[in-house]
Amino acid sequence: MERFVDVAPGARLWVEDRGAPDAPALLLVMGAQASGLGWPDELVESLAERHHVIRYDHRDTGRSTWSFDEQPYPLTALAWDSVRVLDALGVERAHLVGMSLGGMLVQLAVADRPERVLSATLIGTGALSSVPYERPAGTRIPAEELPGASPALLEMWSRPVEDRGPEAELERRVEHWRALGGDAIPFDASYAREQERRTIAHTGHHHAGTAHARADTSGMDRTEALARTEVPTLVVSAPAEPVYPPPHAHHIAQAVRGARLVEITGMGHALPREVHAPLAAAILEHTGRADRTERTDQAR
């Protein structure tokens, strides 16, 4: 079912939910400048076999309000948007799954609104923590010295995005996904192209958004709250990740109290068909474990 949700004055979000409404809710939170359609239908359907799955378009993406130039907001506001989506659907608590910037927004929810979070799954993201990373040998690396995005991506991001028409924009996005996917899984350009055609049709235009790259990033550190959280957290390790390369996932697992780590073979900073089954299995194992714990606690 599709609907629109008002999350702030002048800000309305497109929201879609699938699966049984009485099943445990699972909210999918996408990355910067990415529509909710960035979560592939095949993956959503797999998760909806056991969950009431909710995905949505951030502000300035997809069919949601594009108003950053008139009403700028900090990135932290996007985390509050996710909670307001739950409010609008009458969901008291949900499993949260976040990718890239979405993983940071989920960390903000874990830190600031833990009573709304049944479990958290973090994919392709960095820790909102200043805790140093401890290598297996015992030496430490300051959080700010962990490796950044690949040179190829940095070069791509440095180029100005010019409007050369819908087909040129489509091909630019396909090449971006080629770089994001890493070098372990063969890139399927036709699949990426079809996904982006659907996103452009869903949005109603081909213009590239830049709001999230321009939004205020201050006030996002949650070192202390993440170190003491009781929210069950799964961190997905992607060995071919080019945006938050190893050991970022291991750093998150150290920074978030009680976090578990699972590796998805060949995965980069994308969701090609090859990772749908193992990723869905990992998420469902994690949410199932959290749901069993929740039921046990309620029975006491």
Short mmCIF file of C-alpha atoms in Angstrom, two decimals:
data_model
loop_
_atom_site.label_atom_id
_atom_site.label_comp_id
_atom_site.label_asym_id
_atom_site.label_seq_id
_atom_site.Cartn_x
_atom_site.Cartn_y
_atom_site.Cartn_z
CA MET A 1 0.00 0.00 0.00
CA GLU A 2 1.27 3.48 -0.89
CA ARG A 3 0.53 6.67 1.03
CA PHE A 4 1.97 10.09 1.86
CA VAL A 5 3.03 11.10 5.37
CA ASP A 6 3.59 14.64 6.66
CA VAL A 7 6.77 14.67 8.78
CA ALA A 8 7.35 18.42 9.16
CA PRO A 9 5.78 21.66 7.92
CA GLY A 10 6.12 21.59 4.15
CA ALA A 11 7.67 18.09 4.12
CA ARG A 12 5.66 15.10 2.90
CA LEU A 13 7.14 11.62 2.36
CA TRP A 14 6.08 8.80 0.05
CA VAL A 15 5.68 5.59 2.05
CA GLU A 16 4.96 2.02 0.95
CA ASP A 17 4.30 -1.01 3.13
CA ARG A 18 4.08 -4.71 2.30
CA GLY A 19 3.43 -7.88 4.22
CA ALA A 20 0.98 -8.71 6.98
CA PRO A 21 0.11 -5.58 9.01
CA ASP A 22 0.14 -7.63 12.22
CA ALA A 23 3.64 -9.03 11.59
CA PRO A 24 6.62 -7.42 13.34
CA ALA A 25 7.35 -4.14 11.58
CA LEU A 26 10.60 -3.65 9.67
CA LEU A 27 11.57 -0.18 8.44
CA LEU A 28 14.04 0.12 5.55
CA VAL A 29 16.09 3.34 5.60
CA MET A 30 17.99 4.12 2.40
CA GLY A 31 21.15 6.15 1.84
CA ALA A 32 21.86 9.70 0.71
CA GLN A 33 19.94 10.92 -2.34
CA ALA A 34 18.42 7.44 -2.72
CA SER A 35 14.73 6.74 -3.13
CA GLY A 36 13.05 3.97 -1.18
CA LEU A 37 13.09 2.05 -4.46
CA GLY A 38 16.81 1.62 -3.81
CA TRP A 39 15.65 -1.39 -1.78
CA PRO A 40 15.03 -3.90 -4.61
CA ASP A 41 11.58 -5.45 -4.79
CA GLU A 42 13.02 -8.97 -4.58
CA LEU A 43 14.71 -8.18 -1.28
CA VAL A 44 11.63 -6.41 0.07
CA GLU A 45 9.42 -9.40 -0.80
CA SER A 46 11.79 -11.80 0.95
CA LEU A 47 11.66 -9.72 4.11
CA ALA A 48 7.86 -9.32 3.82
CA GLU A 49 7.41 -13.08 4.19
CA ARG A 50 7.94 -12.54 7.93
CA HIS A 51 7.58 -8.81 8.44
CA HIS A 52 5.38 -5.81 7.85
CA VAL A 53 7.99 -4.09 5.66
CA ILE A 54 7.98 -0.31 5.26
CA ARG A 55 10.13 1.66 2.83
CA TYR A 56 9.96 5.34 2.05
CA ASP A 57 11.52 8.20 0.08
CA HIS A 58 13.64 10.62 2.09
CA ARG A 59 13.01 14.31 1.63
CA ASP A 60 14.44 15.50 -1.69
CA THR A 61 14.25 12.01 -3.22
CA GLY A 62 11.65 10.10 -5.19
CA ARG A 63 8.06 11.25 -4.77
CA SER A 64 8.67 13.00 -1.45
CA THR A 65 8.89 16.78 -1.09
CA TRP A 66 11.91 18.39 -2.77
CA SER A 67 12.32 21.61 -0.79
CA PHE A 68 15.85 21.78 0.62
CA ASP A 69 16.69 25.04 -1.17
CA GLU A 70 13.66 26.74 0.40
CA GLN A 71 13.72 24.85 3.71
CA PRO A 72 17.21 23.53 4.54
CA TYR A 73 17.45 20.88 7.24
CA PRO A 74 20.27 19.04 9.03
CA LEU A 75 20.90 15.35 8.36
CA THR A 76 19.70 14.59 11.88
CA ALA A 77 16.20 15.68 10.78
CA LEU A 78 16.08 12.66 8.48
CA ALA A 79 16.38 10.36 11.50
CA TRP A 80 13.33 12.01 13.07
CA ASP A 81 11.51 11.52 9.76
CA SER A 82 11.91 7.75 10.12
CA VAL A 83 10.27 7.86 13.56
CA ARG A 84 7.43 9.98 12.21
CA VAL A 85 6.85 7.41 9.46
CA LEU A 86 6.36 4.80 12.18
CA ASP A 87 4.02 7.17 14.04
CA ALA A 88 1.90 7.69 10.93
CA LEU A 89 1.52 3.94 10.40
CA GLY A 90 0.68 3.34 14.06
CA VAL A 91 3.86 1.32 14.64
CA GLU A 92 5.11 1.48 18.22
CA ARG A 93 8.36 -0.42 17.68
CA ALA A 94 10.13 -1.69 14.57
CA HIS A 95 13.22 -3.44 13.35
CA LEU A 96 15.34 -0.83 11.53
CA VAL A 97 17.59 -1.67 8.57
CA GLY A 98 19.77 1.15 7.26
CA MET A 99 22.20 1.36 4.36
CA SER A 100 24.93 3.99 3.94
CA LEU A 101 23.53 7.29 5.29
CA GLY A 102 20.53 5.21 6.30
CA GLY A 103 22.82 3.22 8.59
CA MET A 104 23.80 6.45 10.31
CA LEU A 105 20.17 7.49 10.68
CA VAL A 106 19.43 4.12 12.26
CA GLN A 107 22.30 4.68 14.70
CA LEU A 108 20.73 8.02 15.64
CA ALA A 109 17.43 6.26 16.31
CA VAL A 110 19.17 3.57 18.36
CA ALA A 111 20.88 6.26 20.44
CA ASP A 112 18.04 8.76 20.78
CA ARG A 113 14.84 6.70 20.54
CA PRO A 114 15.77 3.15 21.60
CA GLU A 115 12.24 2.51 22.87
CA ARG A 116 11.10 2.54 19.21
CA VAL A 117 13.72 0.09 17.95
CA LEU A 118 13.31 -3.70 18.20
CA SER A 119 16.63 -4.31 16.45
CA ALA A 120 19.06 -2.54 14.14
CA THR A 121 20.87 -3.76 11.03
CA LEU A 122 23.65 -1.54 9.67
CA ILE A 123 24.90 -1.92 6.08
CA GLY A 124 27.65 -0.03 4.24
CA THR A 125 28.04 2.72 6.78
CA GLY A 126 30.38 4.24 9.36
CA ALA A 127 30.16 4.43 13.13
CA LEU A 128 28.77 7.56 14.77
CA SER A 129 31.46 7.07 17.38
CA SER A 130 34.91 8.42 18.15
CA VAL A 131 36.01 5.12 19.73
CA PRO A 132 39.33 4.00 18.16
CA TYR A 133 39.36 0.83 16.09
CA GLU A 134 41.33 -1.96 17.75
CA ARG A 135 43.15 -4.25 15.34
CA PRO A 136 43.29 -8.00 16.04
CA ALA A 137 46.91 -7.50 17.10
CA GLY A 138 45.77 -5.03 19.77
CA THR A 139 47.03 -1.79 18.22
CA ARG A 140 44.56 1.05 17.79
CA ILE A 141 43.64 3.38 14.94
CA PRO A 142 41.86 6.67 15.69
CA ALA A 143 38.38 6.67 14.16
CA GLU A 144 39.20 9.67 11.99
CA GLU A 145 42.15 7.80 10.43
CA LEU A 146 40.13 4.86 9.11
CA PRO A 147 40.27 4.54 5.30
CA GLY A 148 37.95 6.66 3.18
CA ALA A 149 36.18 6.05 -0.10
CA SER A 150 38.08 4.64 -3.06
CA PRO A 151 40.00 7.08 -5.30
CA ALA A 152 37.76 6.14 -8.24
CA LEU A 153 34.65 7.18 -6.34
CA LEU A 154 36.23 10.35 -5.01
CA GLU A 155 37.16 11.35 -8.56
CA MET A 156 33.63 10.60 -9.76
CA TRP A 157 32.09 12.62 -6.93
CA SER A 158 34.37 15.57 -7.68
CA ARG A 159 32.85 16.03 -11.15
CA PRO A 160 30.00 18.54 -11.41
CA VAL A 161 26.69 16.87 -12.21
CA GLU A 162 25.33 18.53 -15.34
CA ASP A 163 21.86 18.03 -16.77
CA ARG A 164 22.46 16.56 -20.22
CA GLY A 165 19.06 14.96 -20.49
CA PRO A 166 17.41 11.81 -19.11
CA GLU A 167 19.43 9.23 -21.04
CA ALA A 168 22.77 10.80 -20.12
CA GLU A 169 21.68 10.98 -16.49
CA LEU A 170 20.61 7.34 -16.61
CA GLU A 171 24.03 6.28 -17.89
CA ARG A 172 25.78 8.42 -15.28
CA ARG A 173 23.86 6.60 -12.57
CA VAL A 174 24.67 3.20 -14.06
CA GLU A 175 28.38 4.01 -14.04
CA HIS A 176 28.07 5.23 -10.46
CA TRP A 177 26.55 1.86 -9.47
CA ARG A 178 29.37 0.13 -11.31
CA ALA A 179 31.87 1.91 -9.08
CA LEU A 180 29.80 1.39 -5.92
CA GLY A 181 29.42 -2.33 -6.49
CA GLY A 182 33.08 -3.11 -5.96
CA ASP A 183 35.12 -5.60 -7.96
CA ALA A 184 34.05 -8.98 -6.55
CA ILE A 185 30.61 -9.51 -8.12
CA PRO A 186 30.37 -9.05 -11.93
CA PHE A 187 28.47 -5.86 -12.64
CA ASP A 188 25.08 -6.28 -14.36
CA ALA A 189 24.60 -3.00 -16.19
CA SER A 190 21.17 -4.00 -17.54
CA TYR A 191 19.89 -4.68 -14.01
CA ALA A 192 21.23 -1.35 -12.70
CA ARG A 193 19.78 0.47 -15.71
CA GLU A 194 16.33 -1.04 -15.17
CA GLN A 195 16.41 -0.18 -11.47
CA GLU A 196 17.25 3.44 -12.28
CA ARG A 197 14.62 3.64 -15.00
CA ARG A 198 12.06 2.62 -12.39
CA THR A 199 13.40 5.20 -9.94
CA ILE A 200 13.23 7.99 -12.54
CA ALA A 201 9.68 7.00 -13.48
CA HIS A 202 8.73 6.85 -9.80
CA THR A 203 10.26 10.28 -9.13
CA GLY A 204 8.70 11.89 -12.19
CA HIS A 205 11.93 13.49 -13.37
CA HIS A 206 15.59 12.62 -13.94
CA HIS A 207 17.22 15.50 -12.05
CA ALA A 208 19.99 14.50 -9.66
CA GLY A 209 19.47 15.52 -6.05
CA THR A 210 22.23 17.14 -4.02
CA ALA A 211 20.40 18.13 -0.82
CA HIS A 212 21.88 15.48 1.46
CA ALA A 213 25.41 16.35 0.38
CA ARG A 214 24.74 19.98 1.33
CA ALA A 215 22.89 19.37 4.60
CA ASP A 216 24.44 20.24 7.97
CA THR A 217 26.28 17.18 9.34
CA SER A 218 26.91 18.49 12.84
CA GLY A 219 25.58 16.90 15.99
CA MET A 220 25.74 13.28 14.83
CA ASP A 221 28.28 11.79 17.24
CA ARG A 222 26.67 9.25 19.56
CA THR A 223 29.74 7.60 21.10
CA GLU A 224 28.42 7.21 24.63
CA ALA A 225 24.87 6.18 23.73
CA LEU A 226 26.02 3.52 21.28
CA ALA A 227 28.50 2.15 23.82
CA ARG A 228 25.73 1.47 26.32
CA THR A 229 22.79 0.59 24.06
CA GLU A 230 20.72 -2.52 24.64
CA VAL A 231 19.25 -2.57 21.12
CA PRO A 232 20.28 -5.83 19.36
CA THR A 233 22.48 -4.70 16.47
CA LEU A 234 23.74 -6.57 13.41
CA VAL A 235 26.58 -5.10 11.34
CA VAL A 236 26.92 -6.33 7.76
CA SER A 237 30.51 -6.61 6.62
CA ALA A 238 30.96 -6.16 2.86
CA PRO A 239 34.49 -7.17 1.82
CA ALA A 240 34.31 -5.30 -1.52
CA GLU A 241 32.89 -2.12 0.06
CA PRO A 242 34.41 0.97 -1.66
CA VAL A 243 32.73 3.75 0.39
CA TYR A 244 33.31 2.43 3.92
CA PRO A 245 36.01 -0.18 3.24
CA PRO A 246 37.27 -2.61 5.84
CA PRO A 247 37.69 -2.27 8.76
CA HIS A 248 34.72 0.12 9.08
CA ALA A 249 32.20 -2.65 9.74
CA HIS A 250 34.46 -4.13 12.42
CA HIS A 251 34.85 -0.66 13.93
CA ILE A 252 31.05 -0.30 14.21
CA ALA A 253 30.85 -3.72 15.85
CA GLN A 254 33.35 -2.54 18.45
CA ALA A 255 31.63 0.83 18.99
CA VAL A 256 28.07 -0.48 19.40
CA ARG A 257 27.54 -2.47 22.57
CA GLY A 258 26.76 -6.13 21.91
CA ALA A 259 26.80 -5.80 18.11
CA ARG A 260 27.23 -8.91 15.99
CA LEU A 261 29.02 -9.05 12.65
CA VAL A 262 28.09 -11.03 9.54
CA GLU A 263 29.96 -11.00 6.22
CA ILE A 264 28.15 -11.13 2.87
CA THR A 265 30.57 -12.63 0.34
CA GLY A 266 31.47 -10.31 -2.53
CA MET A 267 29.24 -7.48 -1.41
CA GLY A 268 30.15 -3.87 -2.12
CA HIS A 269 28.12 -0.69 -1.60
CA ALA A 270 25.18 -1.90 -3.66
CA LEU A 271 22.38 -4.46 -3.67
CA PRO A 272 22.78 -6.62 -6.80
CA ARG A 273 20.77 -9.83 -7.17
CA GLU A 274 23.64 -11.95 -5.89
CA VAL A 275 23.40 -10.52 -2.35
CA HIS A 276 19.61 -10.56 -1.95
CA ALA A 277 19.29 -14.10 -0.59
CA PRO A 278 22.23 -14.05 1.85
CA LEU A 279 21.39 -10.53 3.02
CA ALA A 280 17.72 -11.38 3.59
CA ALA A 281 18.73 -14.53 5.46
CA ALA A 282 21.09 -12.57 7.72
CA ILE A 283 18.49 -9.88 8.45
CA LEU A 284 15.72 -12.41 9.15
CA GLU A 285 17.94 -14.47 11.43
CA HIS A 286 18.75 -11.30 13.37
CA THR A 287 15.18 -10.01 13.60
CA GLY A 288 13.91 -13.47 14.49
CA ARG A 289 16.38 -13.69 17.34
CA ALA A 290 15.33 -10.23 18.59
CA ASP A 291 11.63 -11.12 18.34
CA ARG A 292 12.14 -14.30 20.36
CA THR A 293 13.96 -12.34 23.05
CA GLU A 294 11.19 -9.74 23.07
CA ARG A 295 8.50 -12.41 23.53
CA THR A 296 10.48 -14.03 26.34
CA ASP A 297 10.86 -10.69 28.14
CA GLN A 298 7.14 -9.96 27.78
CA ALA A 299 6.24 -13.37 29.22
CA ARG A 300 8.21 -12.75 32.41
#
